[in-house]
């Protein structure tokens, strides 16, 4: 790790969950660094000794902790697994960062709030997770804040990214629209869009300036899944029928409780782009 004009340059970057949505942008964003991507097969974060040995051997200047069980419904059905990976795994990463005095980036979630307010503008707003996934991510936050000084925790909204490898909502909607199938999209739950690539660029900027702490990060405005589907349909110039429905329609598929509002702002930074502009950037540059 070297310093240039009051900025830290990270020579070696260790990434957990390196093959996920955010991880897919690390080599591009940290292009001047030696990057070590790890997954659960190459570094099991639930085993402290494995994490310690890996870090001791690679000697990273920063750890980007992106690994997590993010499937909300899987977490609800298997709390033990969610606790082991999202909480205990994060505790292990934090412990090793403490031992070797390494700065840490941790991606958390807007769902640490219960969604009873229409927007959470303050990083200090009261947290009250409404599902197991959010509970385990919040426990991870607490492990980090209790153990470390040089940490960057970023609470993200509805994450988009991953390009053509992405298997989440936008890719699903695009496939449906292209095939001409009628799309049923929820219009009674609302969120903030966070583009994984933008988030990682923001994180890098904060890390090199040693501006640590807890941040919310996303885009301006508020949208539902229905709003997103309509925007994508218009971008594709299709006439596919999109029908707004209640989230109850999908209770048999998505059984975990979800907040009505996963809408965040920030008391520390200003969000730069509108949600629809962010989605247009992503779809035009990475999918179409």
mmCIF file of C-alpha atoms in Angstrom:
data_model
loop_
_atom_site.group_PDB
_atom_site.id
_atom_site.type_symbol
_atom_site.label_atom_id
_atom_site.label_comp_id
_atom_site.label_asym_id
_atom_site.label_seq_id
_atom_site.Cartn_x
_atom_site.Cartn_y
_atom_site.Cartn_z
ATOM 1 C CA UNK A 1 0.000 0.000 0.000
ATOM 2 C CA UNK A 2 1.474 3.332 -1.078
ATOM 3 C CA UNK A 3 0.426 6.961 -0.703
ATOM 4 C CA UNK A 4 0.290 9.560 -3.455
ATOM 5 C CA UNK A 5 -0.897 13.143 -2.783
ATOM 6 C CA UNK A 6 -2.745 12.177 0.393
ATOM 7 C CA UNK A 7 -4.451 9.259 -1.321
ATOM 8 C CA UNK A 8 -3.937 5.586 -0.587
ATOM 9 C CA UNK A 9 -3.174 3.361 -3.552
ATOM 10 C CA UNK A 10 -4.092 -0.268 -2.946
ATOM 11 C CA UNK A 11 -1.523 -2.590 -4.506
ATOM 12 C CA UNK A 12 -3.222 -5.827 -3.444
ATOM 13 C CA UNK A 13 -6.966 -6.314 -3.096
ATOM 14 C CA UNK A 14 -8.563 -9.445 -1.626
ATOM 15 C CA UNK A 15 -12.207 -10.026 -2.534
ATOM 16 C CA UNK A 16 -14.691 -12.391 -0.914
ATOM 17 C CA UNK A 17 -17.707 -13.261 -3.045
ATOM 18 C CA UNK A 18 -15.601 -12.279 -6.018
ATOM 19 C CA UNK A 19 -17.824 -13.955 -8.587
ATOM 20 C CA UNK A 20 -21.086 -12.262 -7.627
ATOM 21 C CA UNK A 21 -22.783 -9.137 -8.961
ATOM 22 C CA UNK A 22 -20.521 -6.562 -7.295
ATOM 23 C CA UNK A 23 -17.470 -8.778 -7.589
ATOM 24 C CA UNK A 24 -17.820 -8.878 -11.371
ATOM 25 C CA UNK A 25 -16.645 -5.243 -11.531
ATOM 26 C CA UNK A 26 -13.657 -5.421 -9.183
ATOM 27 C CA UNK A 27 -10.946 -6.081 -11.790
ATOM 28 C CA UNK A 28 -12.265 -3.209 -13.920
ATOM 29 C CA UNK A 29 -12.566 -0.715 -11.057
ATOM 30 C CA UNK A 30 -9.309 -1.717 -9.323
ATOM 31 C CA UNK A 31 -7.467 -2.150 -12.635
ATOM 32 C CA UNK A 32 -4.122 -0.947 -11.283
ATOM 33 C CA UNK A 33 -4.157 -3.377 -8.360
ATOM 34 C CA UNK A 34 -3.317 -7.047 -8.016
ATOM 35 C CA UNK A 35 -6.729 -8.554 -7.320
ATOM 36 C CA UNK A 36 -7.402 -11.916 -5.688
ATOM 37 C CA UNK A 37 -10.989 -13.036 -6.210
ATOM 38 C CA UNK A 38 -12.216 -15.745 -3.861
ATOM 39 C CA UNK A 39 -15.398 -17.776 -3.629
ATOM 40 C CA UNK A 40 -16.649 -20.281 -1.083
ATOM 41 C CA UNK A 41 -14.525 -23.038 -2.653
ATOM 42 C CA UNK A 42 -11.263 -21.084 -2.544
ATOM 43 C CA UNK A 43 -11.716 -19.352 0.819
ATOM 44 C CA UNK A 44 -14.455 -20.560 3.137
ATOM 45 C CA UNK A 45 -15.200 -17.447 5.203
ATOM 46 C CA UNK A 46 -16.963 -19.518 7.859
ATOM 47 C CA UNK A 47 -13.582 -20.996 8.876
ATOM 48 C CA UNK A 48 -11.409 -18.445 10.675
ATOM 49 C CA UNK A 49 -8.142 -20.351 10.144
ATOM 50 C CA UNK A 50 -8.660 -20.547 6.379
ATOM 51 C CA UNK A 51 -9.366 -16.811 6.204
ATOM 52 C CA UNK A 52 -6.357 -15.991 8.385
ATOM 53 C CA UNK A 53 -4.007 -18.247 6.400
ATOM 54 C CA UNK A 54 -5.188 -16.836 3.059
ATOM 55 C CA UNK A 55 -4.772 -13.238 4.202
ATOM 56 C CA UNK A 56 -1.395 -13.942 5.761
ATOM 57 C CA UNK A 57 -0.154 -15.455 2.501
ATOM 58 C CA UNK A 58 -1.572 -12.859 0.075
ATOM 59 C CA UNK A 59 -0.963 -9.810 2.307
ATOM 60 C CA UNK A 60 -3.728 -7.578 0.901
ATOM 61 C CA UNK A 61 -3.857 -3.810 1.552
ATOM 62 C CA UNK A 62 -7.670 -3.904 1.615
ATOM 63 C CA UNK A 63 -10.397 -6.544 1.793
ATOM 64 C CA UNK A 64 -13.644 -6.169 -0.127
ATOM 65 C CA UNK A 65 -16.113 -8.385 1.709
ATOM 66 C CA UNK A 66 -18.832 -9.084 -0.845
ATOM 67 C CA UNK A 67 -19.656 -12.693 0.057
ATOM 68 C CA UNK A 68 -23.157 -13.325 1.399
ATOM 69 C CA UNK A 69 -26.234 -15.464 1.034
ATOM 70 C CA UNK A 70 -28.386 -12.815 -0.679
ATOM 71 C CA UNK A 71 -31.356 -15.004 -1.561
ATOM 72 C CA UNK A 72 -33.875 -13.568 0.901
ATOM 73 C CA UNK A 73 -36.226 -16.553 0.746
ATOM 74 C CA UNK A 74 -33.409 -19.083 1.171
ATOM 75 C CA UNK A 75 -32.255 -17.190 4.267
ATOM 76 C CA UNK A 76 -35.775 -17.316 5.685
ATOM 77 C CA UNK A 77 -35.962 -21.076 5.145
ATOM 78 C CA UNK A 78 -32.428 -21.776 6.379
ATOM 79 C CA UNK A 79 -31.572 -19.349 9.162
ATOM 80 C CA UNK A 80 -28.631 -21.486 10.268
ATOM 81 C CA UNK A 81 -26.966 -21.153 6.851
ATOM 82 C CA UNK A 82 -27.663 -17.419 6.700
ATOM 83 C CA UNK A 83 -26.205 -16.902 10.181
ATOM 84 C CA UNK A 84 -23.153 -18.994 9.396
ATOM 85 C CA UNK A 85 -22.260 -17.153 6.196
ATOM 86 C CA UNK A 86 -23.619 -13.631 6.636
ATOM 87 C CA UNK A 87 -22.912 -13.195 10.337
ATOM 88 C CA UNK A 88 -20.208 -15.653 11.420
ATOM 89 C CA UNK A 89 -18.355 -15.324 8.111
ATOM 90 C CA UNK A 90 -18.355 -11.542 8.448
ATOM 91 C CA UNK A 91 -17.176 -11.836 12.056
ATOM 92 C CA UNK A 92 -14.227 -13.911 10.822
ATOM 93 C CA UNK A 93 -13.346 -11.359 8.134
ATOM 94 C CA UNK A 94 -13.527 -8.529 10.683
ATOM 95 C CA UNK A 95 -11.349 -10.471 13.129
ATOM 96 C CA UNK A 96 -8.653 -11.041 10.526
ATOM 97 C CA UNK A 97 -8.780 -7.391 9.451
ATOM 98 C CA UNK A 98 -8.261 -6.476 13.105
ATOM 99 C CA UNK A 99 -5.319 -8.858 13.471
ATOM 100 C CA UNK A 100 -3.496 -7.548 10.391
ATOM 101 C CA UNK A 101 -4.783 -3.950 10.521
ATOM 102 C CA UNK A 102 -6.433 -4.085 7.088
ATOM 103 C CA UNK A 103 -9.201 -1.693 5.933
ATOM 104 C CA UNK A 104 -12.488 -3.435 5.128
ATOM 105 C CA UNK A 105 -15.358 -2.775 2.737
ATOM 106 C CA UNK A 106 -18.680 -4.422 3.609
ATOM 107 C CA UNK A 107 -21.845 -4.253 1.517
ATOM 108 C CA UNK A 108 -25.013 -4.160 3.578
ATOM 109 C CA UNK A 109 -28.634 -3.576 2.640
ATOM 110 C CA UNK A 110 -31.474 -1.071 2.843
ATOM 111 C CA UNK A 111 -33.658 -3.855 4.230
ATOM 112 C CA UNK A 112 -32.089 -3.400 7.678
ATOM 113 C CA UNK A 113 -35.018 -0.960 8.042
ATOM 114 C CA UNK A 114 -38.582 -2.196 8.548
ATOM 115 C CA UNK A 115 -39.985 -0.110 5.672
ATOM 116 C CA UNK A 116 -42.673 1.608 7.709
ATOM 117 C CA UNK A 117 -41.259 5.010 6.763
ATOM 118 C CA UNK A 118 -41.401 5.991 3.095
ATOM 119 C CA UNK A 119 -37.700 6.912 3.095
ATOM 120 C CA UNK A 120 -34.658 6.468 5.317
ATOM 121 C CA UNK A 121 -32.534 9.557 4.752
ATOM 122 C CA UNK A 122 -30.193 9.132 7.694
ATOM 123 C CA UNK A 123 -27.482 6.542 8.213
ATOM 124 C CA UNK A 124 -28.426 6.845 11.893
ATOM 125 C CA UNK A 125 -32.117 5.948 11.361
ATOM 126 C CA UNK A 126 -33.332 3.196 13.682
ATOM 127 C CA UNK A 127 -32.781 -0.270 12.220
ATOM 128 C CA UNK A 128 -35.348 -3.021 12.550
ATOM 129 C CA UNK A 129 -34.871 -5.920 10.108
ATOM 130 C CA UNK A 130 -38.022 -7.551 8.804
ATOM 131 C CA UNK A 131 -36.452 -10.806 7.595
ATOM 132 C CA UNK A 132 -33.584 -13.185 8.388
ATOM 133 C CA UNK A 133 -31.387 -11.909 5.546
ATOM 134 C CA UNK A 134 -31.526 -8.335 6.823
ATOM 135 C CA UNK A 135 -31.027 -9.509 10.405
ATOM 136 C CA UNK A 136 -27.820 -11.354 9.520
ATOM 137 C CA UNK A 137 -26.490 -8.441 7.454
ATOM 138 C CA UNK A 138 -27.115 -6.048 10.350
ATOM 139 C CA UNK A 139 -25.329 -8.395 12.742
ATOM 140 C CA UNK A 140 -22.411 -8.300 10.308
ATOM 141 C CA UNK A 141 -22.434 -4.502 10.455
ATOM 142 C CA UNK A 142 -22.242 -4.624 14.245
ATOM 143 C CA UNK A 143 -19.320 -7.062 14.234
ATOM 144 C CA UNK A 144 -17.380 -4.696 11.988
ATOM 145 C CA UNK A 145 -18.160 -1.502 13.894
ATOM 146 C CA UNK A 146 -17.271 -3.203 17.193
ATOM 147 C CA UNK A 147 -13.932 -4.566 15.989
ATOM 148 C CA UNK A 148 -12.561 -2.079 13.469
ATOM 149 C CA UNK A 149 -11.784 1.589 12.976
ATOM 150 C CA UNK A 150 -10.911 1.540 9.280
ATOM 151 C CA UNK A 151 -14.110 0.168 7.783
ATOM 152 C CA UNK A 152 -16.459 1.235 5.037
ATOM 153 C CA UNK A 153 -20.011 -0.109 5.334
ATOM 154 C CA UNK A 154 -22.274 0.705 2.402
ATOM 155 C CA UNK A 155 -25.997 0.013 2.583
ATOM 156 C CA UNK A 156 -27.252 -0.588 -0.935
ATOM 157 C CA UNK A 157 -30.797 -0.507 -2.283
ATOM 158 C CA UNK A 158 -32.135 -2.863 -4.945
ATOM 159 C CA UNK A 159 -28.908 -3.996 -6.566
ATOM 160 C CA UNK A 160 -28.575 -4.141 -10.347
ATOM 161 C CA UNK A 161 -25.531 -5.275 -12.268
ATOM 162 C CA UNK A 162 -23.729 -8.300 -13.620
ATOM 163 C CA UNK A 163 -24.562 -7.733 -17.291
ATOM 164 C CA UNK A 164 -25.604 -10.726 -19.370
ATOM 165 C CA UNK A 165 -24.632 -13.125 -16.580
ATOM 166 C CA UNK A 166 -27.169 -11.495 -14.265
ATOM 167 C CA UNK A 167 -30.136 -13.677 -13.389
ATOM 168 C CA UNK A 168 -32.058 -11.101 -11.376
ATOM 169 C CA UNK A 169 -35.182 -9.028 -12.058
ATOM 170 C CA UNK A 170 -34.051 -6.899 -15.005
ATOM 171 C CA UNK A 171 -32.709 -9.846 -17.007
ATOM 172 C CA UNK A 172 -35.878 -11.795 -16.200
ATOM 173 C CA UNK A 173 -38.041 -8.900 -17.389
ATOM 174 C CA UNK A 174 -36.036 -8.436 -20.588
ATOM 175 C CA UNK A 175 -36.412 -12.124 -21.457
ATOM 176 C CA UNK A 176 -40.160 -11.968 -20.827
ATOM 177 C CA UNK A 177 -40.594 -8.782 -22.868
ATOM 178 C CA UNK A 178 -38.574 -10.096 -25.803
ATOM 179 C CA UNK A 179 -40.637 -13.281 -25.878
ATOM 180 C CA UNK A 180 -43.853 -11.263 -25.868
ATOM 181 C CA UNK A 181 -45.153 -12.849 -22.676
ATOM 182 C CA UNK A 182 -47.435 -10.870 -20.393
ATOM 183 C CA UNK A 183 -45.469 -9.567 -17.434
ATOM 184 C CA UNK A 184 -46.946 -9.323 -13.934
ATOM 185 C CA UNK A 185 -44.980 -6.853 -11.844
ATOM 186 C CA UNK A 186 -45.426 -5.788 -8.228
ATOM 187 C CA UNK A 187 -46.528 -2.194 -7.700
ATOM 188 C CA UNK A 188 -46.987 -2.049 -3.914
ATOM 189 C CA UNK A 189 -43.334 -2.312 -2.785
ATOM 190 C CA UNK A 190 -40.849 0.479 -3.448
ATOM 191 C CA UNK A 191 -37.099 0.828 -3.449
ATOM 192 C CA UNK A 192 -33.934 2.696 -4.338
ATOM 193 C CA UNK A 193 -31.848 1.444 -7.265
ATOM 194 C CA UNK A 194 -28.147 0.812 -6.656
ATOM 195 C CA UNK A 195 -25.925 0.001 -9.641
ATOM 196 C CA UNK A 196 -23.143 -2.320 -8.493
ATOM 197 C CA UNK A 197 -20.502 -0.746 -10.733
ATOM 198 C CA UNK A 198 -21.275 2.769 -9.478
ATOM 199 C CA UNK A 199 -21.248 1.506 -5.891
ATOM 200 C CA UNK A 200 -17.802 -0.020 -6.321
ATOM 201 C CA UNK A 201 -16.414 3.158 -7.876
ATOM 202 C CA UNK A 202 -17.841 5.120 -4.942
ATOM 203 C CA UNK A 203 -16.303 2.650 -2.487
ATOM 204 C CA UNK A 204 -12.897 2.915 -4.140
ATOM 205 C CA UNK A 205 -13.017 6.707 -3.955
ATOM 206 C CA UNK A 206 -13.794 6.599 -0.237
ATOM 207 C CA UNK A 207 -11.146 3.975 0.474
ATOM 208 C CA UNK A 208 -8.306 5.804 -1.279
ATOM 209 C CA UNK A 209 -9.196 8.960 0.659
ATOM 210 C CA UNK A 210 -9.493 6.976 3.911
ATOM 211 C CA UNK A 211 -13.022 8.325 4.363
ATOM 212 C CA UNK A 212 -14.400 5.535 6.498
ATOM 213 C CA UNK A 213 -17.712 4.862 8.212
ATOM 214 C CA UNK A 214 -21.282 3.986 7.268
ATOM 215 C CA UNK A 215 -22.879 5.286 4.067
ATOM 216 C CA UNK A 216 -26.129 4.801 2.195
ATOM 217 C CA UNK A 217 -25.610 4.617 -1.559
ATOM 218 C CA UNK A 218 -28.083 4.586 -4.439
ATOM 219 C CA UNK A 219 -29.944 6.726 -6.943
ATOM 220 C CA UNK A 220 -32.471 9.524 -6.713
ATOM 221 C CA UNK A 221 -36.175 8.814 -6.758
ATOM 222 C CA UNK A 222 -38.405 5.901 -5.878
ATOM 223 C CA UNK A 223 -39.703 3.044 -8.028
ATOM 224 C CA UNK A 224 -41.576 -0.232 -7.935
ATOM 225 C CA UNK A 225 -40.855 -3.394 -9.916
ATOM 226 C CA UNK A 226 -43.750 -2.350 -12.140
ATOM 227 C CA UNK A 227 -42.070 0.998 -12.860
ATOM 228 C CA UNK A 228 -38.846 -0.797 -13.776
ATOM 229 C CA UNK A 229 -40.636 -3.225 -16.093
ATOM 230 C CA UNK A 230 -42.424 -0.397 -17.909
ATOM 231 C CA UNK A 231 -39.161 1.507 -18.355
ATOM 232 C CA UNK A 232 -37.369 -1.523 -19.777
ATOM 233 C CA UNK A 233 -40.271 -2.272 -22.143
ATOM 234 C CA UNK A 234 -40.124 1.300 -23.470
ATOM 235 C CA UNK A 235 -36.363 1.047 -23.937
ATOM 236 C CA UNK A 236 -36.828 -2.104 -26.004
ATOM 237 C CA UNK A 237 -39.624 -0.479 -28.075
ATOM 238 C CA UNK A 238 -41.930 -3.403 -27.367
ATOM 239 C CA UNK A 239 -45.674 -3.482 -26.756
ATOM 240 C CA UNK A 240 -45.600 -6.326 -24.240
ATOM 241 C CA UNK A 241 -48.450 -6.139 -21.758
ATOM 242 C CA UNK A 242 -47.297 -5.340 -18.210
ATOM 243 C CA UNK A 243 -49.881 -5.776 -15.482
ATOM 244 C CA UNK A 244 -49.421 -4.210 -12.023
ATOM 245 C CA UNK A 245 -50.162 -6.649 -9.202
ATOM 246 C CA UNK A 246 -49.984 -6.838 -5.428
ATOM 247 C CA UNK A 247 -46.956 -8.537 -3.880
ATOM 248 C CA UNK A 248 -49.410 -11.064 -2.416
ATOM 249 C CA UNK A 249 -49.653 -12.630 -5.880
ATOM 250 C CA UNK A 250 -46.127 -13.993 -5.444
ATOM 251 C CA UNK A 251 -46.341 -15.038 -1.785
ATOM 252 C CA UNK A 252 -46.036 -18.701 -2.718
ATOM 253 C CA UNK A 253 -42.733 -17.995 -4.527
ATOM 254 C CA UNK A 254 -41.265 -15.164 -2.467
ATOM 255 C CA UNK A 255 -42.362 -16.151 1.008
ATOM 256 C CA UNK A 256 -39.984 -14.074 3.141
ATOM 257 C CA UNK A 257 -41.414 -10.826 4.529
ATOM 258 C CA UNK A 258 -40.154 -7.763 2.694
ATOM 259 C CA UNK A 259 -40.369 -4.095 3.680
ATOM 260 C CA UNK A 260 -42.926 -1.961 1.849
ATOM 261 C CA UNK A 261 -40.286 0.745 1.437
ATOM 262 C CA UNK A 262 -36.611 0.002 0.822
ATOM 263 C CA UNK A 263 -36.017 3.629 -0.062
ATOM 264 C CA UNK A 264 -32.846 5.282 1.194
ATOM 265 C CA UNK A 265 -31.232 8.694 1.103
ATOM 266 C CA UNK A 266 -28.082 9.843 2.831
ATOM 267 C CA UNK A 267 -27.051 12.499 5.322
ATOM 268 C CA UNK A 268 -23.418 12.126 4.226
ATOM 269 C CA UNK A 269 -23.497 12.248 0.416
ATOM 270 C CA UNK A 270 -25.789 13.349 -2.426
ATOM 271 C CA UNK A 271 -27.021 10.690 -4.820
ATOM 272 C CA UNK A 272 -25.998 11.763 -8.324
ATOM 273 C CA UNK A 273 -28.335 10.056 -10.815
ATOM 274 C CA UNK A 274 -32.055 9.381 -11.128
ATOM 275 C CA UNK A 275 -33.115 5.736 -10.888
ATOM 276 C CA UNK A 276 -34.346 5.600 -14.475
ATOM 277 C CA UNK A 277 -31.069 7.044 -15.804
ATOM 278 C CA UNK A 278 -29.128 4.432 -13.848
ATOM 279 C CA UNK A 279 -31.192 1.589 -15.306
ATOM 280 C CA UNK A 280 -30.836 3.018 -18.822
ATOM 281 C CA UNK A 281 -27.055 3.204 -18.406
ATOM 282 C CA UNK A 282 -26.898 -0.368 -17.183
ATOM 283 C CA UNK A 283 -29.195 -1.901 -19.783
ATOM 284 C CA UNK A 284 -27.721 0.033 -22.734
ATOM 285 C CA UNK A 285 -24.090 -0.550 -21.789
ATOM 286 C CA UNK A 286 -24.177 -4.088 -20.464
ATOM 287 C CA UNK A 287 -27.199 -5.990 -21.721
ATOM 288 C CA UNK A 288 -28.531 -4.720 -25.046
#
